[in-house]
Coordinates of C-alpha atoms and ligand atoms in Angstrom, one line a residue:
X294 CA 34.2 15.4 63.7
X295 CA 33.7 14.0 60.2
X296 CA 35.9 15.4 57.5
X297 CA 33.8 17.0 54.9
X298 CA 35.2 16.4 51.4
X299 CA 34.5 19.1 48.9
X300 CA 33.2 17.6 45.8
X301 CA 33.4 19.8 42.7
X302 CA 30.6 19.0 40.3
X303 CA 31.2 20.6 37.0
X304 CA 28.1 22.3 35.7
X305 CA 27.7 21.1 32.1
X306 CA 24.7 22.2 29.9
X307 CA 23.9 18.6 29.1
X308 CA 24.4 15.1 30.5
X309 CA 24.8 13.5 27.1
X310 CA 25.8 15.3 23.8
X311 CA 25.7 13.4 20.5
X312 CA 27.2 14.4 17.2
X313 CA 25.4 12.7 14.3
X314 CA 21.7 12.0 13.8
X315 CA 22.0 8.6 11.9
X316 CA 21.3 5.1 13.1
X317 CA 23.9 5.2 16.0
X318 CA 23.2 8.8 17.1
X319 CA 19.5 8.3 17.1
X320 CA 19.7 5.2 19.2
X321 CA 21.8 6.9 21.7
X322 CA 19.6 10.1 21.7
X323 CA 16.3 8.3 22.2
X324 CA 17.7 6.0 24.9
X325 CA 19.5 8.7 26.7
X326 CA 16.5 11.1 26.7
X327 CA 14.1 8.4 27.8
X328 CA 16.4 7.4 30.6
X329 CA 16.2 10.9 32.0
X330 CA 19.5 12.3 30.8
X331 CA 19.5 15.9 29.5
X332 CA 20.4 15.2 25.9
X333 CA 21.6 17.2 23.0
X334 CA 21.6 15.8 19.5
X335 CA 23.6 17.7 16.8
X336 CA 23.1 16.8 13.1
X337 CA 25.1 18.4 10.2
X338 CA 22.5 17.8 7.5
X339 CA 19.1 19.4 7.3
X340 CA 17.2 16.3 8.5
X341 CA 17.8 13.4 10.9
X342 CA 18.1 9.8 9.7
X343 CA 21.7 9.7 8.4
X344 CA 23.1 7.8 5.5
X345 CA 21.0 4.7 5.9
X346 CA 17.7 6.6 5.4
X347 CA 18.8 9.1 2.9
X348 CA 21.6 7.6 0.8
X349 CA 22.0 4.0 1.9
X350 CA 19.9 1.1 3.0
X351 CA 16.4 2.6 2.4
X352 CA 16.9 4.0 -1.1
X353 CA 19.0 1.1 -2.2
X354 CA 16.6 -1.5 -1.1
X355 CA 13.7 0.4 -2.6
X356 CA 15.6 0.6 -5.9
X357 CA 16.5 -3.0 -5.8
X358 CA 12.8 -3.9 -5.4
X359 CA 11.8 -1.8 -8.4
X360 CA 14.6 -3.4 -10.5
X361 CA 13.5 -6.9 -9.4
X362 CA 9.9 -6.2 -10.4
X363 CA 11.1 -4.9 -13.8
X364 CA 13.3 -8.0 -14.2
X365 CA 10.4 -10.3 -13.6
X366 CA 8.3 -8.3 -16.1
X367 CA 10.9 -8.8 -18.8
X368 CA 10.7 -12.6 -18.5
X369 CA 7.1 -13.6 -17.8
X370 CA 7.6 -16.8 -19.8
X371 CA 9.7 -18.2 -17.0
X372 CA 6.5 -18.3 -14.9
X373 CA 4.3 -19.7 -17.7
X374 CA 2.9 -16.3 -18.6
X375 CA 2.5 -14.7 -22.0
X376 CA 5.3 -12.4 -23.3
X377 CA 4.6 -8.7 -22.8
X378 CA 6.0 -5.5 -24.2
X379 CA 8.0 -3.8 -21.5
X380 CA 8.5 -0.1 -21.8
X381 CA 11.8 1.6 -20.9
X382 CA 12.3 2.8 -17.4
X383 CA 11.5 6.5 -16.5
X384 CA 14.1 7.0 -13.7
X385 CA 12.4 10.1 -12.4
X386 CA 9.4 8.0 -11.5
X387 CA 11.7 5.4 -9.8
X388 CA 13.4 8.3 -7.9
X389 CA 10.0 9.6 -6.8
X390 CA 9.1 6.2 -5.4
X391 CA 12.4 6.2 -3.5
X392 CA 11.8 9.6 -2.1
X393 CA 8.3 8.7 -1.0
X394 CA 9.6 5.7 0.9
X395 CA 12.3 7.9 2.5
X396 CA 9.7 10.5 3.4
X397 CA 7.4 7.9 5.1
X398 CA 10.3 6.6 7.3
X399 CA 11.6 10.2 7.9
X400 CA 8.5 10.8 10.1
X401 CA 9.9 8.3 12.5
X402 CA 13.2 10.1 12.6
X403 CA 11.7 13.6 12.9
X404 CA 13.0 16.4 15.1
X405 CA 9.6 16.6 16.7
X406 CA 9.6 12.9 17.7
X407 CA 13.0 13.3 19.4
X408 CA 11.9 16.5 21.1
X409 CA 8.9 14.6 22.4
X410 CA 11.2 12.0 23.8
X411 CA 13.0 14.8 25.6
X412 CA 16.1 15.4 23.4
X413 CA 17.1 18.8 22.1
X414 CA 18.0 18.7 18.4
X415 CA 20.3 21.3 16.8
X416 CA 21.3 21.4 13.2
X417 CA 24.8 22.5 12.1
X418 CA 28.4 21.5 11.9
X419 CA 30.0 21.3 15.4
X420 CA 33.6 21.2 16.5
X421 CA 35.1 20.6 19.9
X422 CA 36.8 23.5 21.5
X423 CA 37.7 21.6 24.7
X424 CA 37.1 18.0 25.9
X425 CA 33.6 18.8 27.1
X426 CA 32.5 21.7 24.9
X427 CA 31.5 22.1 21.2
X428 CA 31.0 25.2 19.2
X429 CA 27.9 25.2 17.0
X430 CA 26.4 28.0 15.0
X431 CA 28.4 30.5 17.0
X432 CA 27.2 29.1 20.4
X433 CA 28.9 26.9 22.9
X434 CA 27.4 23.7 24.4
X435 CA 29.0 21.6 27.1
X436 CA 28.2 18.1 28.1
X437 CA 29.5 15.7 30.7
X438 CA 29.5 12.8 28.2
X439 CA 29.8 13.0 24.4
X440 CA 29.1 10.4 21.7
X441 CA 30.6 10.8 18.3
X442 CA 28.3 9.1 15.7
X443 CA 29.1 11.1 12.6
X444 CA 29.2 8.1 10.2
X445 CA 31.2 7.7 7.0
X446 CA 31.5 9.0 3.5
X447 CA 32.5 7.4 0.2
X448 CA 36.3 7.0 -0.1
X449 CA 37.5 8.8 -3.2
X450 CA 40.7 7.2 -4.5
X451 CA 43.5 9.3 -5.9
X452 CA 43.0 8.2 -9.5
X453 CA 44.6 10.4 -12.2
X454 CA 42.0 12.7 -13.7
X455 CA 39.2 11.7 -11.4
X456 CA 39.1 15.1 -9.7
X457 CA 38.4 16.7 -13.0
X458 CA 35.9 14.1 -14.1
X459 CA 32.2 14.2 -13.0
X460 CA 31.4 11.1 -11.0
X461 CA 28.7 10.0 -8.6
X462 CA 28.6 8.2 -5.3
X463 CA 25.8 6.7 -3.2
X464 CA 24.7 10.3 -2.4
X465 CA 23.7 11.1 -5.9
X466 CA 22.7 7.8 -7.5
X467 CA 19.1 7.7 -6.2
X468 CA 18.2 11.1 -7.6
X469 CA 19.5 10.8 -11.2
X470 CA 17.4 12.7 -13.7
X471 CA 17.4 9.8 -16.1
X472 CA 18.5 6.2 -16.4
X473 CA 22.1 6.2 -17.6
X474 CA 22.8 4.3 -20.8
X475 CA 26.0 3.0 -19.3
X476 CA 27.8 3.1 -15.9
X477 CA 31.3 2.2 -14.9
X478 CA 31.3 1.0 -11.3
X479 CA 34.6 1.4 -9.4
X480 CA 34.7 -1.2 -6.7
X481 CA 32.9 -4.5 -6.1
X482 CA 31.9 -4.4 -2.5
X483 CA 28.2 -4.7 -1.4
X484 CA 27.2 -1.2 -2.4
X485 CA 28.8 -1.6 -5.9
X486 CA 27.3 -5.1 -6.5
X487 CA 23.8 -4.1 -5.4
X488 CA 23.8 -1.0 -7.6
X489 CA 25.4 -2.9 -10.5
X490 CA 22.7 -5.5 -10.6
X491 CA 19.8 -3.0 -10.0
X492 CA 20.9 -0.6 -12.8
X493 CA 21.7 -3.5 -15.2
X494 CA 18.2 -4.9 -14.6
X495 CA 16.7 -1.4 -15.3
X496 CA 18.5 -1.3 -18.6
X497 CA 21.9 0.3 -18.0
X498 CA 25.0 -1.3 -19.5
X499 CA 27.2 -1.8 -16.4
X500 CA 30.9 -2.4 -16.1
X501 CA 32.4 -3.3 -12.7
X502 CA 36.1 -2.8 -12.0
X503 CA 37.6 -4.7 -9.1
X504 CA 41.2 -4.6 -7.8
X505 CA 41.2 -8.1 -6.4
X506 CA 40.5 -11.6 -7.8
X507 CA 36.9 -11.7 -6.5
X508 CA 34.0 -9.5 -5.8
X509 CA 32.6 -9.1 -2.2
X510 CA 36.1 -9.8 -0.9
X511 CA 35.0 -10.5 2.7
X512 CA 32.9 -13.4 1.5
X513 CA 34.1 -16.9 0.7
X514 CA 35.1 -17.1 -3.0
X515 CA 32.7 -19.8 -4.0
X516 CA 29.7 -17.7 -2.8
X517 CA 31.0 -14.4 -4.2
X518 CA 31.8 -16.1 -7.6
X519 CA 28.2 -17.4 -7.7
X520 CA 26.8 -13.9 -7.2
X521 CA 29.2 -12.7 -9.9
X522 CA 28.0 -15.5 -12.3
X523 CA 24.4 -14.4 -11.8
X524 CA 25.2 -10.8 -12.5
X525 CA 27.3 -11.7 -15.5
X526 CA 24.4 -13.8 -16.9
X527 CA 22.2 -10.8 -16.6
X528 CA 24.7 -8.6 -18.5
X529 CA 27.1 -7.0 -16.0
X530 CA 30.7 -7.0 -17.3
X531 CA 33.3 -7.6 -14.7
X532 CA 37.0 -6.8 -14.8
X533 CA 38.8 -8.5 -11.9
X534 CA 42.4 -8.0 -10.8
X535 CA 42.1 -4.7 -12.7
X536 CA 43.6 -1.4 -11.6
X537 CA 42.2 1.9 -12.6
X538 CA 44.8 4.0 -14.3
X539 CA 43.0 7.2 -15.1
X540 CA 39.6 8.9 -15.7
X541 CA 38.7 11.6 -18.2
X542 CA 35.7 13.7 -19.0
X543 CA 34.8 13.2 -22.6
X544 CA 31.6 15.3 -22.6
X545 CA 28.5 13.0 -22.8
X546 CA 30.7 10.1 -21.8
X547 CA 33.4 9.5 -19.2
X548 CA 36.5 7.4 -20.0
X549 CA 38.1 5.1 -17.5
X550 CA 41.4 3.5 -18.4
X551 CA 42.2 0.2 -16.7
X552 CA 45.0 -2.3 -16.6
X553 CA 43.5 -5.8 -16.6
X554 CA 44.8 -8.8 -14.8
X555 CA 46.4 -9.9 -18.0
X556 CA 48.4 -6.7 -18.3
X557 CA 46.2 -5.2 -21.1
X558 CA 45.3 -1.6 -21.1
X559 CA 41.6 -1.0 -21.8
X560 CA 39.6 2.2 -22.3
X561 CA 36.0 2.0 -21.1
X562 CA 33.4 4.6 -21.9
X563 CA 30.4 5.2 -19.7
X564 CA 27.8 7.9 -19.2
X565 CA 28.3 7.7 -15.5
X566 CA 31.1 6.7 -13.1
X567 CA 30.0 5.4 -9.8
X568 CA 32.7 5.4 -7.1
X569 CA 32.1 2.7 -4.5
X570 CA 35.6 1.9 -3.2
X571 CA 35.1 1.9 0.5
X572 CA 34.3 4.4 3.2
X573 CA 36.2 7.0 5.2
X574 CA 35.1 8.0 8.7
X575 CA 33.5 11.5 9.0
X576 CA 36.0 13.1 11.4
X577 CA 37.2 16.2 9.5
X578 CA 37.5 19.5 11.2
X579 CA 36.0 18.4 14.4
X580 CA 38.9 19.5 16.6
X581 CA 39.5 15.9 17.8
X582 CA 43.3 16.0 17.5
X583 CA 43.4 19.1 19.7
X584 CA 41.4 17.5 22.5
X585 CA 43.4 14.2 22.4
X586 CA 40.9 11.9 20.7
X587 CA 42.8 9.4 18.6
X588 CA 41.7 8.3 15.1
X589 CA 43.0 7.3 11.7
X590 CA 41.4 7.3 8.2
X591 CA 39.4 4.2 9.0
X592 CA 37.9 5.7 12.1
X593 CA 38.0 6.5 15.8
X594 CA 40.1 4.3 18.0
X595 CA 37.9 2.8 20.7
X596 CA 38.1 0.2 23.4
X597 CA 35.5 -2.6 23.6
X598 CA 33.3 -0.4 25.7
X599 CA 33.4 2.0 22.8
X600 CA 35.3 4.7 24.7
X601 CA 37.7 6.8 22.7
X602 CA 41.1 7.9 24.1
X603 CA 39.1 10.5 26.1
X604 CA 37.1 8.2 28.3
X605 CA 34.1 10.5 28.5
X606 CA 33.8 10.6 24.7
X607 CA 32.2 7.5 23.2
X608 CA 31.9 6.5 19.6
X609 CA 29.3 4.3 17.7
X610 CA 28.5 3.4 14.1
X611 CA 30.4 3.7 10.9
X612 CA 32.8 6.3 12.5
X613 CA 34.5 3.5 14.4
X614 CA 35.4 1.9 11.1
X615 CA 34.4 -1.5 12.5
X616 CA 31.3 -3.1 11.1
X617 CA 29.6 -0.6 8.8
X618 CA 26.0 -1.6 9.0
X619 CA 22.9 0.0 10.4
X620 CA 22.2 -2.9 12.8
X621 CA 25.8 -2.6 14.0
X622 CA 25.4 1.1 14.6
X623 CA 22.2 0.4 16.6
X624 CA 23.9 -2.3 18.6
X625 CA 26.9 0.0 19.3
X626 CA 24.5 2.8 20.3
X627 CA 23.1 0.4 22.9
X628 CA 26.6 -0.4 24.2
X629 CA 27.3 3.3 24.6
X630 CA 24.0 3.8 26.5
X631 CA 24.8 1.0 28.9
X632 CA 28.3 2.2 29.6
X633 CA 27.7 5.9 29.6
X634 CA 24.1 6.4 31.0
X635 CA 23.2 3.2 32.9
X636 CA 26.8 2.7 34.1
X637 CA 26.5 -1.0 33.4
X638 CA 29.9 -1.9 31.9
X639 CA 29.3 -3.7 28.6
X640 CA 31.7 -4.6 25.8
X641 CA 30.9 -4.8 22.1
X642 CA 31.0 -8.4 20.8
X643 CA 30.8 -8.9 17.1
X644 CA 31.1 -12.7 17.1
X645 CA 27.6 -13.3 15.8
X646 CA 26.9 -10.0 14.0
X647 CA 25.1 -10.9 10.8
X648 CA 25.3 -9.0 7.5
X649 CA 23.6 -9.3 4.1
X650 CA 24.4 -8.2 0.6
X651 CA 21.1 -7.6 -1.1
X652 CA 22.0 -8.9 -4.5
X653 CA 19.5 -11.3 -6.1
X654 CA 20.0 -13.9 -4.8
X655 CA 20.9 -12.4 -1.4
X656 CA 24.1 -13.3 0.4
X657 CA 23.8 -13.5 4.1
X658 CA 26.5 -14.3 6.7
X659 CA 26.8 -14.8 10.4
X660 CA 29.9 -15.8 12.4
X661 CA 33.0 -17.2 10.6
X662 CA 33.1 -18.2 7.0
X663 CA 35.8 -20.5 5.6
X664 CA 38.1 -17.6 4.9
X665 CA 37.8 -16.4 8.6
X666 CA 38.3 -19.9 10.0
X667 CA 41.4 -20.5 7.8
X668 CA 42.8 -17.1 8.8
X669 CA 42.3 -18.0 12.5
X670 CA 43.9 -21.4 12.0
X671 CA 40.7 -23.2 13.1
X672 CA 39.9 -26.7 11.9
X673 CA 36.4 -26.8 10.6
X674 CA 34.0 -28.9 8.6
X675 CA 31.5 -27.5 6.0
X676 CA 27.9 -28.8 5.6
X677 CA 26.0 -27.7 2.5
X678 CA 22.4 -27.8 1.3
X679 CA 21.4 -26.5 -2.1
X680 CA 18.4 -24.3 -2.9
X681 CA 17.7 -26.4 -5.9
X682 CA 16.7 -29.2 -3.5
X683 CA 14.3 -27.0 -1.6
X684 CA 10.7 -27.4 -2.8
X685 CA 9.6 -23.8 -2.2
X686 CA 12.7 -22.5 -3.9
X687 CA 11.8 -24.5 -7.0
X688 CA 8.1 -23.3 -6.9
X689 CA 9.4 -19.7 -6.7
X690 CA 11.6 -20.2 -9.7
X691 CA 14.8 -19.8 -7.6
X692 CA 17.4 -22.4 -8.1
X693 CA 20.7 -20.7 -7.4
X694 CA 22.4 -20.8 -4.1
X695 CA 23.1 -22.8 -1.0
X696 CA 23.5 -22.7 2.7
X697 CA 26.9 -23.5 4.2
X698 CA 27.1 -24.4 7.9
X699 CA 30.6 -24.3 9.3
X700 CA 31.4 -26.3 12.4
X701 CA 34.5 -26.4 14.6
X702 CA 36.2 -29.6 15.7
X703 CA 33.8 -30.0 18.6
X704 CA 30.9 -29.7 16.1
X705 CA 29.8 -26.3 17.4
X706 CA 28.6 -23.8 14.7
X707 CA 31.3 -21.3 13.8
X708 CA 29.2 -19.6 11.1
X709 CA 26.6 -19.8 8.5
X710 CA 26.5 -18.3 5.0
X711 CA 23.3 -18.4 2.9
X712 CA 23.3 -17.5 -0.8
X713 CA 19.7 -17.7 -2.0
X714 CA 16.2 -16.1 -2.1
X715 CA 15.4 -14.2 1.1
X716 CA 18.8 -15.2 2.6
X717 CA 18.7 -12.0 4.8
X718 CA 15.5 -13.3 6.4
X719 CA 16.6 -16.9 6.6
X720 CA 19.8 -16.0 8.5
X721 CA 17.6 -14.6 11.4
X722 CA 16.9 -18.1 12.6
X723 CA 20.7 -18.6 12.9
X724 CA 21.0 -15.3 14.8
X725 CA 18.8 -16.8 17.5
X726 CA 20.5 -20.2 17.3
X727 CA 24.0 -18.9 17.6
X728 CA 23.4 -16.2 20.1
X729 CA 21.3 -18.5 22.2
X730 CA 23.7 -21.4 22.0
X731 CA 20.8 -23.6 20.7
X732 CA 21.8 -27.1 19.8
X733 CA 21.8 -28.2 16.2
X734 CA 19.6 -31.2 17.3
X735 CA 17.0 -28.8 18.5
X736 CA 16.9 -27.0 15.2
X737 CA 16.9 -30.3 13.3
X738 CA 14.0 -31.7 15.3
X739 CA 11.9 -28.5 15.4
X740 CA 9.0 -28.8 12.9
X741 CA 9.3 -26.1 10.2
X742 CA 6.3 -25.3 8.0
X743 CA 6.3 -26.9 4.5
X744 CA 6.9 -25.7 1.9
X745 CA 9.2 -22.8 3.0
X746 CA 12.6 -21.6 2.2
X747 CA 13.4 -21.8 6.0
X748 CA 13.4 -25.6 5.7
X749 CA 16.9 -25.3 4.4
X750 CA 18.1 -24.3 7.8
X751 CA 16.6 -27.4 9.4
X752 CA 17.9 -29.6 6.5
X753 CA 21.5 -28.5 6.8
X754 CA 21.5 -29.3 10.5
X755 CA 19.7 -32.6 9.7
X756 CA 22.3 -33.5 7.1
X757 CA 25.1 -33.1 9.6
X758 CA 23.2 -35.0 12.4
X759 CA 22.0 -37.8 10.1
X760 CA 25.5 -39.0 9.5
X761 CA 25.6 -39.9 13.1
X762 CA 22.1 -41.2 13.3
X763 CA 22.4 -43.5 10.3
X764 CA 25.9 -44.7 11.1
X765 CA 26.9 -48.4 11.0
X766 CA 27.3 -48.3 14.8
X767 CA 23.6 -47.2 15.4
X768 CA 22.4 -49.8 12.7
X769 CA 24.3 -52.6 14.5
X770 CA 23.0 -51.6 17.9
X771 CA 19.3 -51.5 16.7
X772 CA 19.8 -54.8 14.8
X773 CA 21.2 -56.4 18.0
X774 CA 18.5 -55.1 20.4
X775 CA 15.4 -55.2 18.1
X776 CA 16.3 -58.0 15.7
X777 CA 16.0 -55.8 12.6
X778 CA 16.5 -57.8 9.4
X779 CA 18.5 -55.2 7.5
X780 CA 18.3 -54.2 3.8
X781 CA 15.3 -55.1 1.7
X782 CA 16.8 -54.1 -1.6
X783 CA 20.1 -54.9 -3.3
X784 CA 23.3 -52.9 -3.4
X785 CA 26.0 -52.5 -0.8
X786 CA 24.9 -49.4 1.0
X787 CA 22.5 -46.5 0.8
X788 CA 22.9 -42.8 0.5
X789 CA 22.5 -40.7 3.6
X790 CA 19.1 -39.1 3.9
Ligands
FAD1067 C1 24.4 2.6 -0.6 C2 24.4 2.0 0.8 C3 23.6 1.0 1.2 C4 23.6 0.5 2.4 N1 22.8 -0.6 2.7 C5 22.9 -1.1 4.0 C6 22.0 -2.2 4.3 O1 21.2 -2.7 3.5 N2 22.0 -2.6 5.6 C7 22.9 -2.1 6.5 O2 22.9 -2.6 7.7 N3 23.7 -1.1 6.2 C8 23.7 -0.6 5.0 N4 24.5 0.5 4.7 C9 25.4 1.0 5.8 C10 24.6 2.0 6.7 O3 24.0 3.0 5.9 C11 25.5 2.6 7.7 O4 26.2 1.5 8.3 C12 24.8 3.4 8.7 O5 24.1 4.4 8.2 C13 25.7 3.9 9.8 O6 25.0 4.6 10.7 P1 25.8 5.8 11.5 O7 24.8 6.3 12.5 O8 27.1 5.3 12.0 O9 26.1 6.9 10.4 P2 25.1 7.7 9.5 O10 23.8 7.0 9.3 O11 25.9 8.1 8.3 O12 24.8 9.0 10.4 C14 25.9 9.9 10.6 C15 25.2 11.3 10.7 O13 26.2 12.2 11.2 C16 26.1 13.4 10.5 N5 27.3 14.2 10.7 C17 28.5 14.0 10.0 N6 29.4 14.8 10.5 C18 28.8 15.5 11.5 C19 29.3 16.6 12.3 N7 30.5 17.0 12.3 N8 28.4 17.1 13.2 C20 27.1 16.6 13.3 N9 26.7 15.7 12.5 C21 27.5 15.1 11.6 C22 25.8 13.0 9.1 O14 25.2 14.0 8.4 C23 24.8 11.8 9.3 O15 23.5 12.2 9.4 C24 24.5 1.0 3.4 C25 25.3 2.1 3.1 C26 25.3 2.6 1.8 C27 26.1 3.8 1.5

């Protein structure tokens, strides 16, 4: 007689519960529901969409476009146009445009849409009361699997007096009632730099205070310095190697006292202080410690399959503290779906995760930069092409920037950085090349349309390959086989094409 084994199947309310309705949570919710899992999505704010839609990517890129147009309007002569009188910016109108773009995208992230997909959406602040159950608005909801996708918030440093001084973060900056006359930006990461340039272009006097010796510290110094030079030329004032000593509310103005790299104490006055000094994971008061989920200030501790220390609780997005970008959150959401719902084990791999700082010119990266290669002790070579040698770039009035292709000893691409117009779009070709293991010779021989900025991708690969093609060895071989007669003009040797 067969032994019948009793299987106890716990009866949870849901198959998949998700905390956080931003890029990561929405990816998991839509996938999970469409795959047939009974799905609960919990969002703390009053609308879905998360930071990217409401206080991040969407408003910042909308503002950046407005600032770019205004910047072009101020200098029509650069394009051979007559000078025009440019009126001051009415920030309320700018803020309205920002809100209208958000509202348009919001429809895509609406509660109704997710309900149609099959997910139940609840609003409120949830906390775990055991490993499978949360409490929300006085009710209990249990789920077999959970995903924490609660995002991150601006880090507020313990600066003397800052707690008593009004300041803003990315949550308030897009809905200011008027354009500030002056702004002191604490930090010089991507958010700080994008906002510093945009507000400076709109007419605000901007100061940027940075602890270290360069802005955009993850980037190679030469690229970051060039971004800084552009912003400095436009009027942004930078203090590098500077520490913030204190902040004080002076009424209409706020005072920030800094110690410069040269040891001088300086008092800066600004109408507004923007704090952009990194991000903290949103993990407060969720009862995670009590249920044995490990985390620190940077974020949840996860393995490469994005499981927390409780294997049925996954994490994705900014809350892991890893790569804090919307596309990373979406990617991680997909990894969670694969592991948790499809049961196809998949590990997160960030080797070729691209990122972009939307300064003008943009700075885009994929793979390792020189800093990363040096830190990893990898021998590398760098191949460079300048935008001033790209015909389309000149026609567009864009001369700043370059592409850097970094190759390892075996001449395989380690990474690419592009500083230049539309760098964020240009890096996409490298996303396909590097993820697809496409040979540089394929890129160099593929016909690109002329005149386009994208030709710079082909050109940098060609520059590297042409050294081999036009080598003395090849020349000698061709001369020997086909009786070529050699140089028709003087000089000892030519420049590589
Ligand atoms: C100014 C700015 C500009 C940016 N620009 C870009 C850019 O151009 N490109 C890019 O790729 N990235 C950009 N980012 C980063 C991007 O916004 C984030 O990486 C992305 O939003 C992360 O998605 P997420 O789902 O992890 O978190 P979020 O989008 O923040 O979503 C988390 C959600 O969880 C909710 N939540 C929090 N706590 C709880 C709780 N206890 N219970 C339930 N819900 C909770 C929050 O309300 C939020 O809606 C920018 C960020 C900022 C601040």
